Coordinates of C-alpha atoms in Angstrom, one line a residue:
X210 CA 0.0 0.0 0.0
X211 CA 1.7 3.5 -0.9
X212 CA 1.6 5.6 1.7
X213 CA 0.7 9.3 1.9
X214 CA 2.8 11.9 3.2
X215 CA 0.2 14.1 4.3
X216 CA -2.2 12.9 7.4
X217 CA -5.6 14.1 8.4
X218 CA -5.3 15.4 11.6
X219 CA -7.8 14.9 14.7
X220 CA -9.5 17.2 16.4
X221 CA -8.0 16.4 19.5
X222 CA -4.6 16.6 17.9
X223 CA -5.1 19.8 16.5
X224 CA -6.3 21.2 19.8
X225 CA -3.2 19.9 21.2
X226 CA -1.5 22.4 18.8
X227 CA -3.3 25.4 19.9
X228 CA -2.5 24.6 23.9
X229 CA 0.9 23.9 23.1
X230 CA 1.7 25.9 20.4
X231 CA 5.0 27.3 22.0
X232 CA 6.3 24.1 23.0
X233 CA 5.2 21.3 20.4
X234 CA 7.4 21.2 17.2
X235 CA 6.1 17.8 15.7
X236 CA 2.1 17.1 15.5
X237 CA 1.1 13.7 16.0
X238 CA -1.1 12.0 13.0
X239 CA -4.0 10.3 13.6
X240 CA -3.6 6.6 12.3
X241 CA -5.0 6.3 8.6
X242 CA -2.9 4.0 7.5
X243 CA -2.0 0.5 9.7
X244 CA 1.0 0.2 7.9
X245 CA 2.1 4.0 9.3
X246 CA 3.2 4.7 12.6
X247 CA 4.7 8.0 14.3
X248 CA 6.0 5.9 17.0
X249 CA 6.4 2.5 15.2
X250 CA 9.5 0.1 17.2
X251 CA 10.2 3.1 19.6
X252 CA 11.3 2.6 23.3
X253 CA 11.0 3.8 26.7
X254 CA 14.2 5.7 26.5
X255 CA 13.4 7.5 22.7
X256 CA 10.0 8.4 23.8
X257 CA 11.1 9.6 27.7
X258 CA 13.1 11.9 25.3
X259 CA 10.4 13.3 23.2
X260 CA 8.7 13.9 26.4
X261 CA 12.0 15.7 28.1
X262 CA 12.3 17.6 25.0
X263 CA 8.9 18.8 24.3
X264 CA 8.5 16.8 21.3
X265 CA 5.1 15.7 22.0
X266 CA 3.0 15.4 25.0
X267 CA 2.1 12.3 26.8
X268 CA -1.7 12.9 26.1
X269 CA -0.8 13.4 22.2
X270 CA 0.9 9.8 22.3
X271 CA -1.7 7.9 24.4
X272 CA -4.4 9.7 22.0
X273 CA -2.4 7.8 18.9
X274 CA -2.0 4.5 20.4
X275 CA -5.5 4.9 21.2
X276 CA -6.2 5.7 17.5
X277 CA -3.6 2.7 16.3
X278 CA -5.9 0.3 18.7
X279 CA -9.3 1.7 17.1
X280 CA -7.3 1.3 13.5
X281 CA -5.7 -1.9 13.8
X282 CA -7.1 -4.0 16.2
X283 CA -11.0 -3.2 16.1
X284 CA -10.6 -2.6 12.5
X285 CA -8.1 -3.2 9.5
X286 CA -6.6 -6.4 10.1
X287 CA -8.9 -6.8 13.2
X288 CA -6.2 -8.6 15.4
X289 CA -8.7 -8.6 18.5
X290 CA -5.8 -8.1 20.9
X291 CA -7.5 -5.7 23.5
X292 CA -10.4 -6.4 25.4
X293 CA -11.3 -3.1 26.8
X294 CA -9.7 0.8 26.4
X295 CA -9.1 2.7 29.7
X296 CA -11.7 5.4 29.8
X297 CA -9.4 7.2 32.3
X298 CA -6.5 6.9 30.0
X299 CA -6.0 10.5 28.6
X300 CA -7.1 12.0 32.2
X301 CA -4.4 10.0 33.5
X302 CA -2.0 11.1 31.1
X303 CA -3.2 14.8 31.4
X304 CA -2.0 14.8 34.8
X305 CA 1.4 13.2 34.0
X306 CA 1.7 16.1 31.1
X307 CA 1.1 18.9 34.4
X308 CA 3.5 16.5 36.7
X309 CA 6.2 17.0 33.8
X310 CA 5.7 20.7 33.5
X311 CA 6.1 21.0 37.2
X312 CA 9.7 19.2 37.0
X313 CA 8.2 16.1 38.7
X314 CA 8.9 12.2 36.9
X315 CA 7.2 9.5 39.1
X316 CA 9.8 7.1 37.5
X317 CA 11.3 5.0 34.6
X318 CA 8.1 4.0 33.2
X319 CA 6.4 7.9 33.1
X320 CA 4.3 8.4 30.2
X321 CA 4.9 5.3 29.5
X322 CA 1.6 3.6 27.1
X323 CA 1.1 0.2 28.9
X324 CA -1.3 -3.2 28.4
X325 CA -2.3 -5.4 31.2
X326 CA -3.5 -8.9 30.3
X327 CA -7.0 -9.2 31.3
X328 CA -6.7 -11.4 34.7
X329 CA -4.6 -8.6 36.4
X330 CA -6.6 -6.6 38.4
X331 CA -6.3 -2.3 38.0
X332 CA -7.8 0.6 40.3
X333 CA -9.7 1.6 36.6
X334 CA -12.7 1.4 35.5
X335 CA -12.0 -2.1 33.0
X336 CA -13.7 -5.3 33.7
X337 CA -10.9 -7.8 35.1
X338 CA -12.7 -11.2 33.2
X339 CA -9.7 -13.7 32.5
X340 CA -11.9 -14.0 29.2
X341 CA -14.6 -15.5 30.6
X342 CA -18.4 -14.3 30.0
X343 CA -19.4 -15.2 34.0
X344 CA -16.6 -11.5 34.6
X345 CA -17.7 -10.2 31.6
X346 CA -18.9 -6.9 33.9
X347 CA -16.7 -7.5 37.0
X348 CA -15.0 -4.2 37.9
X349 CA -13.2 -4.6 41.4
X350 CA -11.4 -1.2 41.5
X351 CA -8.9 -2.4 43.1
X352 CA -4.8 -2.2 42.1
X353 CA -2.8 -5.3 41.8
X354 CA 0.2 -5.3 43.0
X355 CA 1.5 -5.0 39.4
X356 CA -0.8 -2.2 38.4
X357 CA 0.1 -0.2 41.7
X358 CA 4.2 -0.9 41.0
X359 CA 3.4 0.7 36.9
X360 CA 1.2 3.5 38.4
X361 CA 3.6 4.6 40.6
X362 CA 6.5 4.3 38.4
X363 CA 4.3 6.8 36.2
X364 CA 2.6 4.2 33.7
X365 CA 0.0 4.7 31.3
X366 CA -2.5 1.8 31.1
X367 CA -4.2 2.8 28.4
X368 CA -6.6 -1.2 28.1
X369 CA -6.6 -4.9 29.0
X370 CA -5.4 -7.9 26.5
X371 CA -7.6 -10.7 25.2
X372 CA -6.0 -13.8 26.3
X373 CA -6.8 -17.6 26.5
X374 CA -9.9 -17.8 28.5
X375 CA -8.8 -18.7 32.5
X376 CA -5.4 -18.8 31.3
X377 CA -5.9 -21.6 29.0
X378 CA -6.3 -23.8 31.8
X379 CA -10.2 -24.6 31.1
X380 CA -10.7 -27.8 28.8
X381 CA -9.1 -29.9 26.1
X382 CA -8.7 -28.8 22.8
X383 CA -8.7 -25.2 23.5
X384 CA -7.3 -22.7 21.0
X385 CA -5.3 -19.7 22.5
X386 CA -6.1 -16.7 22.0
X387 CA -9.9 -17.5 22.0
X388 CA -11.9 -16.3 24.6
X389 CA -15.5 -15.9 25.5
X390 CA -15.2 -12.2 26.3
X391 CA -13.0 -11.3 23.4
X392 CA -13.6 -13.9 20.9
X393 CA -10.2 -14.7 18.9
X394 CA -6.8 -12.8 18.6
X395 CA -5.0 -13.2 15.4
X396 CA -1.2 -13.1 15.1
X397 CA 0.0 -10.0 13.3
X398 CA 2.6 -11.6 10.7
X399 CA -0.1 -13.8 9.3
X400 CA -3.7 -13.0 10.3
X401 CA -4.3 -16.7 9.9
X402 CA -1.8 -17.8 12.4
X403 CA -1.9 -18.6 16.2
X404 CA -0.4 -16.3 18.4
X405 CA -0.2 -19.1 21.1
X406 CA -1.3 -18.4 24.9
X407 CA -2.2 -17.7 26.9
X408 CA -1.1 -13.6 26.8
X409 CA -1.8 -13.8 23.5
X410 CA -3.2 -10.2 23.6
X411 CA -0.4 -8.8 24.9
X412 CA 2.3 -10.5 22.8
X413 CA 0.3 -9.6 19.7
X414 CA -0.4 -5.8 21.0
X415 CA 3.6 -5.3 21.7
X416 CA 4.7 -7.1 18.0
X417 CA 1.9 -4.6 16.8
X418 CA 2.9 -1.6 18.2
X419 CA -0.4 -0.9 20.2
X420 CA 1.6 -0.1 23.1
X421 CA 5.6 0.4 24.2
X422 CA 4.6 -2.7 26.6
X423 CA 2.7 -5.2 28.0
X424 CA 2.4 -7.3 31.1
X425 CA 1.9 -11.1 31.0
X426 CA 1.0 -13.9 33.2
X427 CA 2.1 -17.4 33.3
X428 CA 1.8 -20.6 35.0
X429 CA 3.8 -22.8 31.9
X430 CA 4.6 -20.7 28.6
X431 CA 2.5 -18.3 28.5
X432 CA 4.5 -15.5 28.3
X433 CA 7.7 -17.5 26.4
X434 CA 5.2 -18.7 23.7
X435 CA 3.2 -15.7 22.9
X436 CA 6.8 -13.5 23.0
X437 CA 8.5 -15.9 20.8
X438 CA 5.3 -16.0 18.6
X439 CA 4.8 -12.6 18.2
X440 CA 8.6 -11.9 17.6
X441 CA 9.3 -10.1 20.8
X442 CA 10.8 -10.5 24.2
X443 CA 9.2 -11.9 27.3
X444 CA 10.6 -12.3 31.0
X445 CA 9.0 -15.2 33.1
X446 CA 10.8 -14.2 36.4
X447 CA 11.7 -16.8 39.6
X448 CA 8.3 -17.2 41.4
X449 CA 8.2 -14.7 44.5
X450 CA 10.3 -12.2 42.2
X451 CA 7.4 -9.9 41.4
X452 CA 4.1 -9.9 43.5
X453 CA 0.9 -11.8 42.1
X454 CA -2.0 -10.1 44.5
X455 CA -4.8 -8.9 42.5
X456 CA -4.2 -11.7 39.6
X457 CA -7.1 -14.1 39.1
X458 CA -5.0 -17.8 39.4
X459 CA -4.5 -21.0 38.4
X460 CA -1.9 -22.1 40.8
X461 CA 0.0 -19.9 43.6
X462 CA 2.7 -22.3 43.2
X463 CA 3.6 -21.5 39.3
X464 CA 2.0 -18.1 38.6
X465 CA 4.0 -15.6 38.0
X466 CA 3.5 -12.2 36.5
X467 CA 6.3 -10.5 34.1
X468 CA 6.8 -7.9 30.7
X469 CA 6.4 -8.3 27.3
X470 CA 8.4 -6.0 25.6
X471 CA 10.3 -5.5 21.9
X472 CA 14.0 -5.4 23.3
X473 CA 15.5 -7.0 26.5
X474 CA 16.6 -3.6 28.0
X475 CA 12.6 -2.5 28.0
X476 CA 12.0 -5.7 29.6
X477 CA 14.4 -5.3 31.8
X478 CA 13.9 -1.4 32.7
X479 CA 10.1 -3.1 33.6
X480 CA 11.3 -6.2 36.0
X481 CA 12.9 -3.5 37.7
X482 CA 9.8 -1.7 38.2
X483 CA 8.4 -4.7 39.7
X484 CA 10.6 -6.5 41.1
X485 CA 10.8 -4.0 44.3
X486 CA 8.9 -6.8 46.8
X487 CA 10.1 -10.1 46.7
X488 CA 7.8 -12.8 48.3
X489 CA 8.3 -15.9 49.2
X490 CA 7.8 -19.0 46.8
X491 CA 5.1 -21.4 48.3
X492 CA 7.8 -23.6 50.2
X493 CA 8.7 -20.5 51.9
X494 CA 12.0 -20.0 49.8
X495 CA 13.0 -16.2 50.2
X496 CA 15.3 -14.4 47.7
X497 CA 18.8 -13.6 48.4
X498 CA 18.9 -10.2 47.2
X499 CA 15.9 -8.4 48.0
X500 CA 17.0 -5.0 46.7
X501 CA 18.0 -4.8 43.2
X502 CA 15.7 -2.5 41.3
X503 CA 17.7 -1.7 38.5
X504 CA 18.6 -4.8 36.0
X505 CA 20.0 -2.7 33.3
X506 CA 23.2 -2.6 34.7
X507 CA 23.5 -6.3 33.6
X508 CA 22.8 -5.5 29.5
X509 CA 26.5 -6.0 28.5
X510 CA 27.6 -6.7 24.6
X511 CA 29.9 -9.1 25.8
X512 CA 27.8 -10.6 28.3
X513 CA 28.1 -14.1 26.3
X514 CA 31.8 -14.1 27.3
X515 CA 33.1 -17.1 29.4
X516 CA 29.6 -18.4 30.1
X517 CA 29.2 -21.9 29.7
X518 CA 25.8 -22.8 28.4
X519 CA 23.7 -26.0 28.2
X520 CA 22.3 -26.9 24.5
X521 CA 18.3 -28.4 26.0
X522 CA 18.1 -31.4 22.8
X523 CA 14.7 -32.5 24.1
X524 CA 12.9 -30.0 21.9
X525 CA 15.1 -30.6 18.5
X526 CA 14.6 -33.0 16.1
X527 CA 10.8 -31.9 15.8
X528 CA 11.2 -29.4 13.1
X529 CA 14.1 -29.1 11.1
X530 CA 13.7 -25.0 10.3
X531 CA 13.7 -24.5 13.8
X532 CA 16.7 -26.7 14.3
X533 CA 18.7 -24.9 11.7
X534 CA 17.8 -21.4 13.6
X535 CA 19.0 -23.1 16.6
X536 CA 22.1 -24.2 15.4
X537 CA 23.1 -21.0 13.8
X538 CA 22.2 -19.6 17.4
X539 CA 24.8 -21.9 18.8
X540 CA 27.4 -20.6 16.2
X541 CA 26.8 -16.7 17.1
X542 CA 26.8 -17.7 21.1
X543 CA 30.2 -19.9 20.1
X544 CA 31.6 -17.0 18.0
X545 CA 30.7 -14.5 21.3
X546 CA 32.8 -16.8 23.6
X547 CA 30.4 -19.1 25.2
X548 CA 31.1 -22.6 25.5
X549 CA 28.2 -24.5 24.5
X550 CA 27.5 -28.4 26.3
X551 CA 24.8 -30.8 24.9
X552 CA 22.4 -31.7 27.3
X553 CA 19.6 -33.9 26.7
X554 CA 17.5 -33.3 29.9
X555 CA 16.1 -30.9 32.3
X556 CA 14.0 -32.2 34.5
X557 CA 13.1 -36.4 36.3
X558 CA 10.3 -38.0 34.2
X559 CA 6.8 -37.8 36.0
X560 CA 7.3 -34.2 37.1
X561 CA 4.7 -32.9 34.7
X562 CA 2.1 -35.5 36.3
X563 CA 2.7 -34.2 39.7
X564 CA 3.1 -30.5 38.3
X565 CA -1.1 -31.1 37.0
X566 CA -1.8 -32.5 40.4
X567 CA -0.7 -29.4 42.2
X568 CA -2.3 -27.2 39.3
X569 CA -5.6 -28.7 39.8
X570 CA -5.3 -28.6 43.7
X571 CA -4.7 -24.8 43.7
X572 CA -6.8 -24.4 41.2
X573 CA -9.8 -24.4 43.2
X574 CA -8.8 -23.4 46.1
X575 CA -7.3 -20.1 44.3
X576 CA -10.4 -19.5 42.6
X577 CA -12.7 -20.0 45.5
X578 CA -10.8 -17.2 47.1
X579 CA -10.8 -14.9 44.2
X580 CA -14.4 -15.1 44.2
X581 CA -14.5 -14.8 47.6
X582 CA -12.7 -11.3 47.5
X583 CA -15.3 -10.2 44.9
X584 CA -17.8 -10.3 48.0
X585 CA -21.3 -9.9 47.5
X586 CA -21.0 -8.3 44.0
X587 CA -19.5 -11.7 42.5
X588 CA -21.4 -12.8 39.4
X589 CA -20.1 -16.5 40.9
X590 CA -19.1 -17.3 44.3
X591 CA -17.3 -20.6 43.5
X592 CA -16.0 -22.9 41.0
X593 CA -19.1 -24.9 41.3
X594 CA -21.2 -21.8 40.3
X595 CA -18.8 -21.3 37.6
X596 CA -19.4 -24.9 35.6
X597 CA -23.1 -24.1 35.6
X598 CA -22.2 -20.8 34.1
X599 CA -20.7 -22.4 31.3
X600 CA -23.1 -24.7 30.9
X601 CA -25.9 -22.6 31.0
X602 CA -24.3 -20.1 28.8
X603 CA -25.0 -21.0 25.0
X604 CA -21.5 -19.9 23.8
X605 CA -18.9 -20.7 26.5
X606 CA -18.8 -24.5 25.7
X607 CA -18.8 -23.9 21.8
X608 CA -14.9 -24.4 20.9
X609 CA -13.8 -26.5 23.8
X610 CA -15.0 -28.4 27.1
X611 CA -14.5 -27.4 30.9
X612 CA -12.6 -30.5 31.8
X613 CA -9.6 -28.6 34.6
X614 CA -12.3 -26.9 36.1
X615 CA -14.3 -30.2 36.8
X616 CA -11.6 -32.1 37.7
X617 CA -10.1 -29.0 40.2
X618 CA -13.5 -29.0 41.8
X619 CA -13.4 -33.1 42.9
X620 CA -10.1 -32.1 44.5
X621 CA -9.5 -32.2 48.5
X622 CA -8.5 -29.1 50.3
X623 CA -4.8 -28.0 50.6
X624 CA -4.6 -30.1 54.0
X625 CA -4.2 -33.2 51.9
X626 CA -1.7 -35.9 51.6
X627 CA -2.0 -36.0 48.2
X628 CA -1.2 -32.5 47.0
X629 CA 1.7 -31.9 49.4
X630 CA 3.2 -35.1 47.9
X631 CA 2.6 -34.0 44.3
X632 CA 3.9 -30.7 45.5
X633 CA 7.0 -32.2 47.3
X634 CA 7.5 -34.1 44.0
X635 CA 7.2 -31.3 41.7
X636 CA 9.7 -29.0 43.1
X637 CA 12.0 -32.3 43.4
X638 CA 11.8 -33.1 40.3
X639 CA 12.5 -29.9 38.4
X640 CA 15.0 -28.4 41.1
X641 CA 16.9 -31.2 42.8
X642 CA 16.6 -33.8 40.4
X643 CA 16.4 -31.2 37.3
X644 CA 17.7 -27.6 36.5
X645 CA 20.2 -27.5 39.8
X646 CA 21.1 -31.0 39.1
X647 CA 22.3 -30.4 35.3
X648 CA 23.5 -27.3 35.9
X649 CA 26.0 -28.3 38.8
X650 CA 27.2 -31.0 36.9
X651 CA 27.7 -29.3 34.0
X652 CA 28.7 -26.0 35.5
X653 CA 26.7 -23.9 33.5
X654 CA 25.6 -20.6 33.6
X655 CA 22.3 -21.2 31.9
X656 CA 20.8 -23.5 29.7
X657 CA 18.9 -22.5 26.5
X658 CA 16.6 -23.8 23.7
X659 CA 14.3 -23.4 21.2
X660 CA 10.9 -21.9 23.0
X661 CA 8.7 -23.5 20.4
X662 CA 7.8 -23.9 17.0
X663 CA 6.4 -21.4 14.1
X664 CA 2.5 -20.4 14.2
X665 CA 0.1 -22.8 13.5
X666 CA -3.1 -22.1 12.0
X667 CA -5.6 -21.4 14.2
X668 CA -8.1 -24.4 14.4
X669 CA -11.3 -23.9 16.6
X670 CA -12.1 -27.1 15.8
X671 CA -9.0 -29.2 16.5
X672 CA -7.7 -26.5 19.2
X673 CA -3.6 -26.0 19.2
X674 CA -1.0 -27.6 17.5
X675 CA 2.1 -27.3 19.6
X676 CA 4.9 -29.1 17.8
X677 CA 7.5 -28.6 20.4
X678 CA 8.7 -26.0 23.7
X679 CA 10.9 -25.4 26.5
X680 CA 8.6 -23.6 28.7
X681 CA 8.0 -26.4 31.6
X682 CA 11.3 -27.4 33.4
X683 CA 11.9 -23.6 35.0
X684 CA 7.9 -23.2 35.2
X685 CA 7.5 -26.3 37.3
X686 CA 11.3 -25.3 39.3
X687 CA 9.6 -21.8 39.8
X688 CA 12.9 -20.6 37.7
X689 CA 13.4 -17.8 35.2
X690 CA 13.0 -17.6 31.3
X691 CA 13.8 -15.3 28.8
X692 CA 12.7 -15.9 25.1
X693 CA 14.3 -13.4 22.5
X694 CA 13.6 -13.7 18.9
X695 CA 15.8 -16.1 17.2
X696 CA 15.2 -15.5 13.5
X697 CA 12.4 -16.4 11.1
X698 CA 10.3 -19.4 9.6
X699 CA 9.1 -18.0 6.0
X700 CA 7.3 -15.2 7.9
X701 CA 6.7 -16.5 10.9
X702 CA 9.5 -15.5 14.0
X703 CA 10.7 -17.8 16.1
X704 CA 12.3 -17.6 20.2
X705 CA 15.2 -18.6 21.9
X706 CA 14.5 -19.5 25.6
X707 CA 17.5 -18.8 28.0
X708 CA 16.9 -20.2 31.6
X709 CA 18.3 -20.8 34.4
X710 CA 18.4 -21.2 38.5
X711 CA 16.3 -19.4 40.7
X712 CA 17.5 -15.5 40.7
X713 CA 19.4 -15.7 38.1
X714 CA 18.3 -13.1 36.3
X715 CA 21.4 -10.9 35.8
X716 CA 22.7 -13.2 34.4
X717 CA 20.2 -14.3 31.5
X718 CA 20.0 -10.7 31.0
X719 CA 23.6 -10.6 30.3
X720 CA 23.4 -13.6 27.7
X721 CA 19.9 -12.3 26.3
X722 CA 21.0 -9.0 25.6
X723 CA 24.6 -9.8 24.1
X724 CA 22.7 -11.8 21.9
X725 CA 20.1 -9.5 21.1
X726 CA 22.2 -7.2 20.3
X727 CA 24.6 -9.2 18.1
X728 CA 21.9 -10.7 15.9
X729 CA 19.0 -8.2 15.8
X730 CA 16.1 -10.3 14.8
X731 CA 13.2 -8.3 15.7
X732 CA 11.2 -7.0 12.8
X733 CA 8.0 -5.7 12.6
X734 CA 5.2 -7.5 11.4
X735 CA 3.0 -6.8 8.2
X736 CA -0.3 -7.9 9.1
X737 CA -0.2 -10.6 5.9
X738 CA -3.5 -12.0 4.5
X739 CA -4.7 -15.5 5.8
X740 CA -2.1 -18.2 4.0

């Protein structure tokens, strides 16, 4: 499509110009064009310094994402990545404009446009509906701790991300990115593909540029899969690194909460937003260091240097394009100065049976409680009441079954025998007898692999089509993961996940970014027809 050089302006733009006449040298376009972008692949640190230099305002740029989102994703390609739009947003960035004018910055994240998936709770008016009709209206008003931490750090949040519906932990052959609420996302390289789950939303609005960032949840690869199938960058931080209150669960023991981001140093500027209270994992393991706010300092070129490196086999061998990305990986990690050892497994067989157990266990009890907190406004008051939603509901059940949520409500209370065993297990089997076990033997610094295949089509019918992934030895451990785009299938991208032991994020930031930087893979997408 050619594109014009001359944009029609909004109103609200051009009343922008009048107000700040003396200070604004470059209007801001309203979006006409999807394939146009003022602020297309930009940062926190470029657009910090428009904001320092007067370049635009932070209401002009939250108006034009806000103008992308009504151009691209409700319309044009129609990626259905946002649920709902902040009605607060430009009041909210209004203020932020006077706080700048007055010499005041909140933080690293001021002015900053920002997504939440939609099972994170936030003090605006949004729904909070982990996609699912029975929340479709339920606004708590009440900041998570992850909302609060981006608030206070001067955040926009400017809307709420479609995602699988409960997390994609509902019934067999699901499809992700399919939700009651918000019906189906569509990956922006090819509108036909997956954009795999469950923050498929928010991996889709980042690759998009719908906002600078997003914040995702998971419990196992669902914010490595949606990053590395949307061709952008995704931290799954040790569990207890980043606080989870005010996030609708699946299990306390796995959930974790982390950003979505198109380079590792925004993701990295945004776990040190968060990660300012460390809790506890659910074994009562506290963090060493309970005071490092700033992770930038660990984004080094070299940071590839000396580190010895496990190569994760057990995904390889599934799809030869993937394994050729892989080994040319290798090669630019080799060329860097890492030392690269084969390794052909991560965690004791079994753990992923126990791992369900405690998922299932927590389940209900976790959902019980957040329907609890909803007090006497809760459209449900318990996983019971939820299955007859669904049931009764004409178009809940229509792609998939409710299967986790049955089986989590025949569970025993948190008391039992059984789920401290398959807890005990768990952690056993992906700590002791897994990551820490390989890793000491081998004396590795991390361990990396592919963190899945290319997009598959979506298929309502048949659900997903997950070839191969890396995601489940640190989810089960509790341990980080960082996926960074590894180069491309046709058009399809494709992530490299970098993991590691518990806290050991500076250094997989050190190894992310060096290769980041060194390969540069990150492109934007083009929004191609169905294939």
């Amino acid at each position: 499509m050619k594109k014009s050089s001359i944009y029609p302006l909004t109103l609200f733009t051009v009343f922008c110009l009048i107000q700040q006449s003396c200070t604004q040298r470059n209007p801001v376009p309203a979006i006409t064009n999807y394939d146009y972008f003022p602020f297309a692949e930009i940062d926190i640190a470029t657009l910090q310094n428009h904001y320092n230099n007067r370049t635009y305002t932070i209401t002009q740029v939250v108006q034009t994402y806000l103008n992308r989102i009504e151009a691209i994703d409700k319309n044009g390609p129609s990626l259905n990545s946002i649920i709902s739009v902040n009605p607060d947003a430009l009041t909210i960035a209004a203020e932020l404009d006077r706080e700048l004018r007055d010499g005041k910055k909140r933080g690293p994240l001021h002015g900053i446009p920002v997504l939440l998936k939609d099972n994170i709770e936030s003090l605006d008016p949004m729904p909070t509906t982990a996609g699912s009709r029975a929340l479709a209206n339920s606004i708590t008003r009440r900041d998570s701790y992850v909302a609060q931490r981006l608030r206070e750090a001067g955040a926009v949040i400017i809307g709420k991300t479609n995602l699988s519906e409960w997390a994609n932990f509902r019934g067999d052959l699901s499809t992700s990115g399919w939700s009651g609420v918000g019906a189906l996302t569509r990956n922006p390289y090819i509108l036909s593909r997956n954009p795999c789950g469950s923050s498929s939303g928010s991996g889709v609005a980042v690759s998009a540029n719908l906002a600078v960032l997003a914040i995702g949840t998971e419990t196992n690869g669902s914010i490595v899969c949606p990053s590395h199938a949307n061709g952008i960058v995704g931290i799954k931080p040790t569990l207890g690194l980043v606080g989870t209150r005010g996030i609708i669960p699946i299990a306390f023991s796995l959930d974790v909460v982390g950003p979505m981001a198109r380079s590792v140093r925004d993701a990295a500027i945004v776990l040190g937003t968060l990660a300012i209270v460390k809790e506890p994992d659910s074994l009562g393991v506290l963090p060493p260091d309970s005071g490092l706010k700033d992770y930038t300092a660990f984004l080094k070129t070299d940071g590839l240097r000396g580190k010895r490196i496990g190569l994760f086999t057990g995904p390889m061998g599934q799809n030869y394009k993937v394994d050729s990305l892989m080994m040319q990986a290798v090669r630019t990690m080799k060329s860097m100065g890492a030392t690269i050892i084969e390794i052909n497994r991560v965690m004791s067989s079994n753990t992923g049976k126990h791992a369900l157990e405690v998922m299932l266990f927590e389940y209900k009890a976790g959902l019980n409680n957040y329907f609890r907190s909803l007090g006497e406004a809760a459209p449900v008051k318990n996983i019971a009441e939820l299955i007859a939603f669904n049931k009764e509901d004409s178009s809940c059940l229509q792609y998939f079954n409710q299967i986790y949520l049955e089986k989590a409500l025949e569970k025993a209370d948190l008391g039992s025998k059984e789920y401290l065993d398959a807890l005990t297990a768990m952690r056993k089997g992906a700590r002791d007898q897994g990551i820490d076990m390989v890793m000491s033997q081998y004396r590795l610094h991390a361990i990396i692999a592919p963190t899945g295949s290319p997009a598959w089509k979506t298929d309502l019918i048949n659900g997903d089509s997950f070839q191969l992934g890396s995601s489940s030895a640190p989810a089960y451990a509790g341990y980080p993961n960082i996926t960074v785009p590894m180069g491309f299938v046709e058009d399809l991208p494709v992530g490299i996940s970098i993991f590691g032991r518990a806290w050991s994020e500076p250094v997989l930031l050190e190894i992310a970014y060096s290769y980041e930087q060194a390969t540069k893979h990150r492109r934007a997408p083009k929004f191609l027809p169905a294939d």
